[in-house]
Structure formats: structure tokens, C-alpha cells
PDB file of C-alpha atoms in Angstrom:
ATOM      1  CA  UNK A   2      -9.632 -15.425  -4.435  1.00 88.00           C
ATOM      2  CA  UNK A   3      -5.899 -14.304  -5.099  1.00 94.00           C
ATOM      3  CA  UNK A   4      -3.502 -14.679  -1.907  1.00 97.00           C
ATOM      4  CA  UNK A   5       0.038 -13.375  -1.505  1.00 98.00           C
ATOM      5  CA  UNK A   6       2.519 -14.800   1.024  1.00 98.00           C
ATOM      6  CA  UNK A   7       5.935 -12.999   1.952  1.00 98.00           C
ATOM      7  CA  UNK A   8       8.817 -15.087   2.791  1.00 98.00           C
ATOM      8  CA  UNK A   9      12.553 -14.170   3.775  1.00 97.00           C
ATOM      9  CA  UNK A  10      14.855 -13.693   6.653  1.00 97.00           C
ATOM     10  CA  UNK A  11      13.404 -12.039   9.334  1.00 96.00           C
ATOM     11  CA  UNK A  12      17.365 -10.435  10.567  1.00 98.00           C
ATOM     12  CA  UNK A  13      19.036  -8.962   8.039  1.00 98.00           C
ATOM     13  CA  UNK A  14      23.221  -7.687   9.010  1.00 98.00           C
ATOM     14  CA  UNK A  15      24.136  -3.989   8.292  1.00 97.00           C
ATOM     15  CA  UNK A  16      25.470  -3.322   4.947  1.00 97.00           C
ATOM     16  CA  UNK A  17      24.003  -6.787   3.450  1.00 98.00           C
ATOM     17  CA  UNK A  18      21.135  -7.496   1.028  1.00 98.00           C
ATOM     18  CA  UNK A  19      17.438  -8.061   2.204  1.00 98.00           C
ATOM     19  CA  UNK A  20      15.841 -10.671  -0.113  1.00 98.00           C
ATOM     20  CA  UNK A  21      11.897 -11.249  -0.039  1.00 98.00           C
ATOM     21  CA  UNK A  22       9.908 -13.511  -2.204  1.00 98.00           C
ATOM     22  CA  UNK A  23       6.295 -13.311  -2.377  1.00 98.00           C
ATOM     23  CA  UNK A  24       4.090 -16.237  -3.788  1.00 98.00           C
ATOM     24  CA  UNK A  25       0.593 -15.556  -5.336  1.00 97.00           C
ATOM     25  CA  UNK A  26      -2.070 -18.014  -5.497  1.00 96.00           C
ATOM     26  CA  UNK A  27      -5.340 -18.420  -6.741  1.00 94.00           C
ATOM     27  CA  UNK A  28      -4.452 -16.136  -9.942  1.00 93.00           C
ATOM     28  CA  UNK A  29      -1.756 -16.133 -12.485  1.00 94.00           C
ATOM     29  CA  UNK A  30       1.181 -13.308 -12.412  1.00 95.00           C
ATOM     30  CA  UNK A  31       1.196 -13.784 -16.324  1.00 93.00           C
ATOM     31  CA  UNK A  32      -2.292 -13.010 -16.966  1.00 90.00           C
ATOM     32  CA  UNK A  33      -1.551  -9.517 -16.624  1.00 88.00           C
ATOM     33  CA  UNK A  34      -3.601  -6.436 -15.646  1.00 91.00           C
ATOM     34  CA  UNK A  35      -1.767  -5.861 -12.462  1.00 94.00           C
ATOM     35  CA  UNK A  36       1.442  -4.334 -11.082  1.00 95.00           C
ATOM     36  CA  UNK A  37       3.336  -6.606  -8.664  1.00 97.00           C
ATOM     37  CA  UNK A  38       4.185  -4.348  -5.845  1.00 97.00           C
ATOM     38  CA  UNK A  39       6.429  -3.977  -2.678  1.00 98.00           C
ATOM     39  CA  UNK A  40       5.300  -1.902   0.216  1.00 98.00           C
ATOM     40  CA  UNK A  41       6.953  -1.276   3.750  1.00 98.00           C
ATOM     41  CA  UNK A  42       6.025   0.159   6.928  1.00 98.00           C
ATOM     42  CA  UNK A  43       8.542   0.937   9.537  1.00 97.00           C
ATOM     43  CA  UNK A  44       7.680   0.410  12.903  1.00 95.00           C
ATOM     44  CA  UNK A  45       4.761   2.688  14.141  1.00 94.00           C
ATOM     45  CA  UNK A  46       4.736   4.400  10.714  1.00 95.00           C
ATOM     46  CA  UNK A  47       3.162   4.927   7.297  1.00 95.00           C
ATOM     47  CA  UNK A  48       3.208   3.016   4.108  1.00 97.00           C
ATOM     48  CA  UNK A  49       5.948   3.708   1.829  1.00 97.00           C
ATOM     49  CA  UNK A  50       5.904   2.570  -1.577  1.00 96.00           C
ATOM     50  CA  UNK A  51       8.896   0.803  -2.739  1.00 97.00           C
ATOM     51  CA  UNK A  52       8.192  -0.262  -6.329  1.00 97.00           C
ATOM     52  CA  UNK A  53       6.491  -2.528  -8.725  1.00 96.00           C
ATOM     53  CA  UNK A  54       6.717  -5.179 -11.399  1.00 96.00           C
ATOM     54  CA  UNK A  55       4.859  -6.183 -14.159  1.00 95.00           C
ATOM     55  CA  UNK A  56       4.404  -9.472 -15.894  1.00 93.00           C
ATOM     56  CA  UNK A  57       6.689  -8.604 -18.717  1.00 93.00           C
ATOM     57  CA  UNK A  58       9.554  -7.682 -16.318  1.00 93.00           C
ATOM     58  CA  UNK A  59       8.948  -3.786 -16.928  1.00 94.00           C
ATOM     59  CA  UNK A  60       9.717  -1.989 -13.249  1.00 96.00           C
ATOM     60  CA  UNK A  61       9.428   1.079 -11.513  1.00 95.00           C
ATOM     61  CA  UNK A  62      10.954   2.193  -8.309  1.00 96.00           C
ATOM     62  CA  UNK A  63      10.445   4.729  -5.653  1.00 95.00           C
ATOM     63  CA  UNK A  64      12.992   7.615  -6.913  1.00 93.00           C
ATOM     64  CA  UNK A  65      14.559   7.787  -2.795  1.00 94.00           C
ATOM     65  CA  UNK A  66      15.119   3.806  -3.025  1.00 96.00           C
ATOM     66  CA  UNK A  67      15.980   3.335  -6.494  1.00 96.00           C
ATOM     67  CA  UNK A  68      19.501   2.982  -6.331  1.00 97.00           C
ATOM     68  CA  UNK A  69      19.293  -0.100  -3.705  1.00 98.00           C
ATOM     69  CA  UNK A  70      16.124  -1.885  -5.202  1.00 98.00           C
ATOM     70  CA  UNK A  71      15.583  -4.394  -7.723  1.00 98.00           C
ATOM     71  CA  UNK A  72      12.539  -6.327  -8.179  1.00 98.00           C
ATOM     72  CA  UNK A  73      12.139  -9.503 -10.598  1.00 97.00           C
ATOM     73  CA  UNK A  74       9.539 -11.967 -11.603  1.00 96.00           C
ATOM     74  CA  UNK A  75       9.407 -15.695 -11.856  1.00 95.00           C
ATOM     75  CA  UNK A  76       6.400 -16.582 -13.684  1.00 93.00           C
ATOM     76  CA  UNK A  77       7.154 -20.127 -13.731  1.00 94.00           C
ATOM     77  CA  UNK A  78       7.069 -19.983  -9.949  1.00 96.00           C
ATOM     78  CA  UNK A  79       4.316 -17.620  -9.721  1.00 96.00           C
ATOM     79  CA  UNK A  80       6.612 -15.336  -7.625  1.00 97.00           C
ATOM     80  CA  UNK A  81       8.123 -11.797  -7.527  1.00 98.00           C
ATOM     81  CA  UNK A  82      10.913 -11.035  -5.440  1.00 98.00           C
ATOM     82  CA  UNK A  83      12.588  -7.792  -3.684  1.00 98.00           C
ATOM     83  CA  UNK A  84      16.345  -7.201  -3.196  1.00 98.00           C
ATOM     84  CA  UNK A  85      17.245  -4.044  -1.259  1.00 98.00           C
ATOM     85  CA  UNK A  86      20.838  -3.418  -0.870  1.00 98.00           C
ATOM     86  CA  UNK A  87      23.559  -1.942   1.459  1.00 98.00           C
ATOM     87  CA  UNK A  88      20.603  -2.412   4.269  1.00 98.00           C
ATOM     88  CA  UNK A  89      20.968  -0.314   7.775  1.00 98.00           C
ATOM     89  CA  UNK A  90      18.772   0.025  10.715  1.00 97.00           C
ATOM     90  CA  UNK A  91      16.401   2.488   8.885  1.00 97.00           C
ATOM     91  CA  UNK A  92      15.114  -0.469   6.785  1.00 98.00           C
ATOM     92  CA  UNK A  93      13.952  -2.064   9.459  1.00 98.00           C
ATOM     93  CA  UNK A  94      10.196  -2.268   8.803  1.00 98.00           C
ATOM     94  CA  UNK A  95       6.937  -4.769   8.185  1.00 98.00           C
ATOM     95  CA  UNK A  96       7.437  -5.585   4.415  1.00 98.00           C
ATOM     96  CA  UNK A  97       4.198  -6.193   2.167  1.00 98.00           C
ATOM     97  CA  UNK A  98       3.460  -7.675  -1.043  1.00 98.00           C
ATOM     98  CA  UNK A  99       0.575  -6.845  -3.056  1.00 98.00           C
ATOM     99  CA  UNK A 100      -0.968  -6.305  -6.349  1.00 96.00           C
ATOM    100  CA  UNK A 101      -1.827  -3.112  -8.013  1.00 94.00           C
ATOM    101  CA  UNK A 102      -4.872  -3.140 -10.465  1.00 92.00           C
ATOM    102  CA  UNK A 103      -3.168  -1.063 -13.581  1.00 91.00           C
ATOM    103  CA  UNK A 104      -5.890   0.545 -14.571  1.00 86.00           C
ATOM    104  CA  UNK A 105      -7.007   1.970 -11.172  1.00 89.00           C
ATOM    105  CA  UNK A 106      -3.996   2.186  -9.285  1.00 90.00           C
ATOM    106  CA  UNK A 107      -5.540   0.456  -6.036  1.00 94.00           C
ATOM    107  CA  UNK A 108      -3.945  -2.542  -4.093  1.00 95.00           C
ATOM    108  CA  UNK A 109      -6.690  -4.965  -3.912  1.00 94.00           C
ATOM    109  CA  UNK A 110      -4.557  -7.811  -2.525  1.00 96.00           C
ATOM    110  CA  UNK A 111      -2.225  -7.840   0.309  1.00 98.00           C
ATOM    111  CA  UNK A 112       0.292 -10.058   1.965  1.00 98.00           C
ATOM    112  CA  UNK A 113      -0.255 -10.462   5.765  1.00 98.00           C
ATOM    113  CA  UNK A 114       3.592  -8.478   5.800  1.00 98.00           C
ATOM    114  CA  UNK A 115       6.808  -9.660   7.452  1.00 98.00           C
ATOM    115  CA  UNK A 116       8.827  -8.024   9.783  1.00 98.00           C
ATOM    116  CA  UNK A 117      12.879  -7.797   8.812  1.00 98.00           C
ATOM    117  CA  UNK A 118      15.149  -6.394  11.316  1.00 98.00           C
ATOM    118  CA  UNK A 119      18.304  -4.935  10.270  1.00 98.00           C
ATOM    119  CA  UNK A 120      21.106  -5.517  13.190  1.00 97.00           C
ATOM    120  CA  UNK A 121      24.130  -7.239  13.709  1.00 95.00           C
TER     121      UNK A 121
ATOM    122  CA  UNK B  16       7.960  12.930  -4.328  1.00 67.00           C
ATOM    123  CA  UNK B  17       6.458  13.978  -0.987  1.00 80.00           C
ATOM    124  CA  UNK B  18       3.944  11.905   0.972  1.00 89.00           C
ATOM    125  CA  UNK B  19       0.454  13.242   0.605  1.00 95.00           C
ATOM    126  CA  UNK B  20      -0.767  15.585   3.984  1.00 97.00           C
ATOM    127  CA  UNK B  21      -3.501  13.797   6.020  1.00 98.00           C
ATOM    128  CA  UNK B  22      -4.302  14.670   9.676  1.00 98.00           C
ATOM    129  CA  UNK B  23      -2.702  12.573  11.945  1.00 97.00           C
ATOM    130  CA  UNK B  24      -5.802  11.932  14.048  1.00 97.00           C
ATOM    131  CA  UNK B  25      -9.214  12.553  14.173  1.00 98.00           C
ATOM    132  CA  UNK B  26     -12.148  11.500  16.673  1.00 97.00           C
ATOM    133  CA  UNK B  27     -15.908  11.127  16.427  1.00 97.00           C
ATOM    134  CA  UNK B  28     -18.721   9.422  18.777  1.00 97.00           C
ATOM    135  CA  UNK B  29     -20.479   6.381  17.509  1.00 97.00           C
ATOM    136  CA  UNK B  30     -23.115   7.184  15.141  1.00 97.00           C
ATOM    137  CA  UNK B  31     -21.336  10.513  13.841  1.00 97.00           C
ATOM    138  CA  UNK B  32     -19.633  11.192  10.769  1.00 98.00           C
ATOM    139  CA  UNK B  33     -15.906  12.077  10.367  1.00 98.00           C
ATOM    140  CA  UNK B  34     -14.193  13.253   7.295  1.00 98.00           C
ATOM    141  CA  UNK B  35     -10.328  12.604   6.750  1.00 98.00           C
ATOM    142  CA  UNK B  36      -8.663  14.680   4.345  1.00 98.00           C
ATOM    143  CA  UNK B  37      -5.888  13.831   1.836  1.00 98.00           C
ATOM    144  CA  UNK B  38      -4.192  16.583   0.268  1.00 97.00           C
ATOM    145  CA  UNK B  39      -1.482  16.065  -2.692  1.00 95.00           C
ATOM    146  CA  UNK B  40      -0.307  18.524  -5.522  1.00 92.00           C
ATOM    147  CA  UNK B  41      -1.330  18.593  -9.136  1.00 89.00           C
ATOM    148  CA  UNK B  42       1.175  16.287  -9.826  1.00 89.00           C
ATOM    149  CA  UNK B  43      -0.642  13.430  -8.124  1.00 91.00           C
ATOM    150  CA  UNK B  44      -4.106  14.036  -6.273  1.00 92.00           C
ATOM    151  CA  UNK B  45      -5.217  16.725  -8.829  1.00 91.00           C
ATOM    152  CA  UNK B  46      -3.856  14.978 -11.988  1.00 90.00           C
ATOM    153  CA  UNK B  47      -5.317  11.518 -11.642  1.00 88.00           C
ATOM    154  CA  UNK B  48      -8.936  10.471 -10.391  1.00 89.00           C
ATOM    155  CA  UNK B  49      -6.779   7.147  -9.119  1.00 94.00           C
ATOM    156  CA  UNK B  50      -7.233   7.992  -5.299  1.00 96.00           C
ATOM    157  CA  UNK B  51      -7.582   5.083  -2.898  1.00 97.00           C
ATOM    158  CA  UNK B  52      -8.169   4.852   0.732  1.00 98.00           C
ATOM    159  CA  UNK B  53      -7.136   1.745   3.293  1.00 98.00           C
ATOM    160  CA  UNK B  54      -8.151   1.050   6.540  1.00 98.00           C
ATOM    161  CA  UNK B  55      -5.627  -0.942   8.817  1.00 98.00           C
ATOM    162  CA  UNK B  56      -5.908  -2.464  12.364  1.00 98.00           C
ATOM    163  CA  UNK B  57      -3.059  -3.053  14.753  1.00 96.00           C
ATOM    164  CA  UNK B  58      -0.753  -5.881  13.298  1.00 95.00           C
ATOM    165  CA  UNK B  59      -2.822  -6.234  10.178  1.00 97.00           C
ATOM    166  CA  UNK B  60      -2.696  -5.751   6.425  1.00 98.00           C
ATOM    167  CA  UNK B  61      -3.927  -2.885   5.291  1.00 98.00           C
ATOM    168  CA  UNK B  62      -7.579  -3.285   3.391  1.00 98.00           C
ATOM    169  CA  UNK B  63      -8.918  -1.566   0.736  1.00 98.00           C
ATOM    170  CA  UNK B  64     -12.145   0.767   1.106  1.00 98.00           C
ATOM    171  CA  UNK B  65     -12.409   3.229  -1.548  1.00 98.00           C
ATOM    172  CA  UNK B  66     -10.916   3.247  -5.077  1.00 97.00           C
ATOM    173  CA  UNK B  67     -10.542   5.766  -7.982  1.00 96.00           C
ATOM    174  CA  UNK B  68     -11.993   8.385  -5.638  1.00 95.00           C
ATOM    175  CA  UNK B  69     -15.381   7.457  -4.711  1.00 96.00           C
ATOM    176  CA  UNK B  70     -15.801   3.650  -5.691  1.00 97.00           C
ATOM    177  CA  UNK B  71     -16.319   1.133  -2.795  1.00 97.00           C
ATOM    178  CA  UNK B  72     -15.012  -2.595  -3.557  1.00 96.00           C
ATOM    179  CA  UNK B  73     -17.473  -5.446  -2.711  1.00 95.00           C
ATOM    180  CA  UNK B  74     -17.921  -6.203   0.778  1.00 95.00           C
ATOM    181  CA  UNK B  75     -17.210  -2.506   1.931  1.00 97.00           C
ATOM    182  CA  UNK B  76     -19.990  -0.751   3.901  1.00 97.00           C
ATOM    183  CA  UNK B  77     -21.795   1.923   2.335  1.00 97.00           C
ATOM    184  CA  UNK B  78     -21.011   4.222   5.595  1.00 98.00           C
ATOM    185  CA  UNK B  79     -17.802   4.652   3.490  1.00 98.00           C
ATOM    186  CA  UNK B  80     -17.304   7.333   0.836  1.00 98.00           C
ATOM    187  CA  UNK B  81     -14.708   9.387  -1.219  1.00 97.00           C
ATOM    188  CA  UNK B  82     -14.651  12.316  -2.963  1.00 96.00           C
ATOM    189  CA  UNK B  83     -12.205  14.719  -4.418  1.00 95.00           C
ATOM    190  CA  UNK B  84     -11.860  18.309  -5.143  1.00 95.00           C
ATOM    191  CA  UNK B  85      -8.824  19.594  -6.781  1.00 95.00           C
ATOM    192  CA  UNK B  86      -5.703  18.320  -4.829  1.00 96.00           C
ATOM    193  CA  UNK B  87      -7.460  17.125  -2.067  1.00 97.00           C
ATOM    194  CA  UNK B  88      -9.341  13.739  -1.497  1.00 97.00           C
ATOM    195  CA  UNK B  89     -11.684  12.869   1.313  1.00 98.00           C
ATOM    196  CA  UNK B  90     -12.618  10.176   3.044  1.00 98.00           C
ATOM    197  CA  UNK B  91     -15.994  10.191   4.663  1.00 98.00           C
ATOM    198  CA  UNK B  92     -17.478   7.855   7.435  1.00 98.00           C
ATOM    199  CA  UNK B  93     -20.925   7.871   8.459  1.00 98.00           C
ATOM    200  CA  UNK B  94     -22.827   6.193  11.224  1.00 97.00           C
ATOM    201  CA  UNK B  95     -19.237   5.435  12.912  1.00 98.00           C
ATOM    202  CA  UNK B  96     -18.931   2.251  14.741  1.00 97.00           C
ATOM    203  CA  UNK B  97     -16.140   1.232  17.153  1.00 97.00           C
ATOM    204  CA  UNK B  98     -14.956  -1.435  14.626  1.00 97.00           C
ATOM    205  CA  UNK B  99     -14.491   1.598  12.346  1.00 98.00           C
ATOM    206  CA  UNK B 100     -11.365   2.514  15.002  1.00 98.00           C
ATOM    207  CA  UNK B 101      -8.357   2.197  12.783  1.00 98.00           C
ATOM    208  CA  UNK B 102      -5.655   3.674  11.060  1.00 98.00           C
ATOM    209  CA  UNK B 103      -6.351   5.014   7.513  1.00 98.00           C
ATOM    210  CA  UNK B 104      -4.084   5.865   4.846  1.00 98.00           C
ATOM    211  CA  UNK B 105      -4.842   7.445   1.118  1.00 98.00           C
ATOM    212  CA  UNK B 106      -2.660   6.515  -1.860  1.00 97.00           C
ATOM    213  CA  UNK B 107      -2.300   8.457  -5.376  1.00 95.00           C
ATOM    214  CA  UNK B 108      -1.221   7.120  -8.562  1.00 89.00           C
ATOM    215  CA  UNK B 109       1.393   9.954  -9.841  1.00 85.00           C
ATOM    216  CA  UNK B 110       2.558   8.819 -13.312  1.00 81.00           C
ATOM    217  CA  UNK B 111       4.837   5.953 -12.779  1.00 83.00           C
ATOM    218  CA  UNK B 112       5.183   6.329  -9.320  1.00 88.00           C
ATOM    219  CA  UNK B 113       2.708   5.830  -5.855  1.00 93.00           C
ATOM    220  CA  UNK B 114       2.508   8.348  -3.009  1.00 94.00           C
ATOM    221  CA  UNK B 115       1.226   7.303  -0.048  1.00 96.00           C
ATOM    222  CA  UNK B 116      -0.217   9.813   2.792  1.00 97.00           C
ATOM    223  CA  UNK B 117       1.227   9.609   6.312  1.00 96.00           C
ATOM    224  CA  UNK B 118      -1.847   8.244   7.879  1.00 97.00           C
ATOM    225  CA  UNK B 119      -4.605   9.027  10.296  1.00 98.00           C
ATOM    226  CA  UNK B 120      -5.505   7.403  13.506  1.00 98.00           C
ATOM    227  CA  UNK B 121      -9.359   7.146  13.870  1.00 98.00           C
ATOM    228  CA  UNK B 122     -10.822   7.079  17.522  1.00 98.00           C
ATOM    229  CA  UNK B 123     -14.425   6.423  18.440  1.00 97.00           C
ATOM    230  CA  UNK B 124     -14.825   7.938  21.489  1.00 94.00           C
TER     231      UNK B 124
END
């Protein structure tokens, strides 16, 4: 059973960079077959796709966030990470990491989510 | 890319059936049979309920079913139970991108 766990600061100051890491257990990122993804949910709102990375390092980002997002992978640690630069209060959200099946597009495994608040 | 369109809320009584629609475009829902549906209870992560439009993961009740016609996908829940009360989101692959619906709050009366 694959499990994902987000970690990182819960409070980030405006204009700084939000950094989160997702640790995968019960499966190897390097095994292929999955896009390792970040999704966020603003308080009381719907889900927003941020982007994903394949184990090879190929990335795809939401066009609306592309200029500020970087997703990277560390296969040796079985982790992947999110960096979102120049944050504002509008980036306050619960951030989820999830695995997306390449062939079918569904998110079968999710982390529990971590709330990141942007405030001075 | 725009979010897929879902009704903000639906409701039904225990035992009844409800259907939640998810309308996209010919660039997402209409082009790919890769619509998935998620159930989210308050404070919890989303849970996969339907994938590839109509397939159920192991462990998901057969009261949940999915379908698609043109640019619109649908999730039907039959035999409503109190535990079905939650938010539901559709999701579609759209080329290299992914788009979610705005979510539907299901109330079991």
C-alpha cells in the first residue's frame, strides 16, 4: 500500500518561497507508471491542480502557476518536492501530494494534506 | 484552462438516487475517457470513487457508477446513505494538463 506524507513549514511570509516535500513509502518513485503530483485546495474551495513530475524528471505545470512553480524529484530519498515562489495570501491553501496513474489519469493515493498559510 | 462545471449542490433522501453532472469541453472530457470522481469528507483527503469514466476501484460500493456523453460526465449514487454526504469532484485529463470540477456538495436529507 503506497502512502504519501507532506512536510514543510505551515507559515510562509508574503513574497517568499513556499517549499514542501512529499515522502513516498510502500512503493518506489523510480518504478514508473505514476506522475507524482501536487494539488491544492483553498479554504472552503475546490481542488486545483498544480503540476506533476515523472521519475525521469519530466514536469508539467498548471499554466496559471507555471511561472512560479518548480517540482523536483529525489529518487534516492523516494521524495518529490514543490517550490512556489513569490507567494501571496492567495496561495494560502491545503496542499496535497498525490500519485496519478499515467495510463488512466486518476489519483489513487493521496497524502493527508498540509495547510500552508501565507502571512506576515 | 477552465474548471469543469458541476452543480454547487445536490440533495436526496436515504434510499434515493442522485446524479452529479460534470461538463467540460471537447479539449478535456470530450476527448479523453479519463474522467475520475472523488469523494471528500470535511477535513479529509479526497478518495477515488470512479476512474476512466465508469470503473470502480476495489472497495468502492457498487452504488456508485459513472458515465459520459459527449462533453459531460456523470456520477450516479443509488440507494443514498447518510455516509454519502460529502463533497464530490470530477477530474479530467486534458492533454498534458489536468482540470478539476468546482465540486458538488451532496446533502442526504
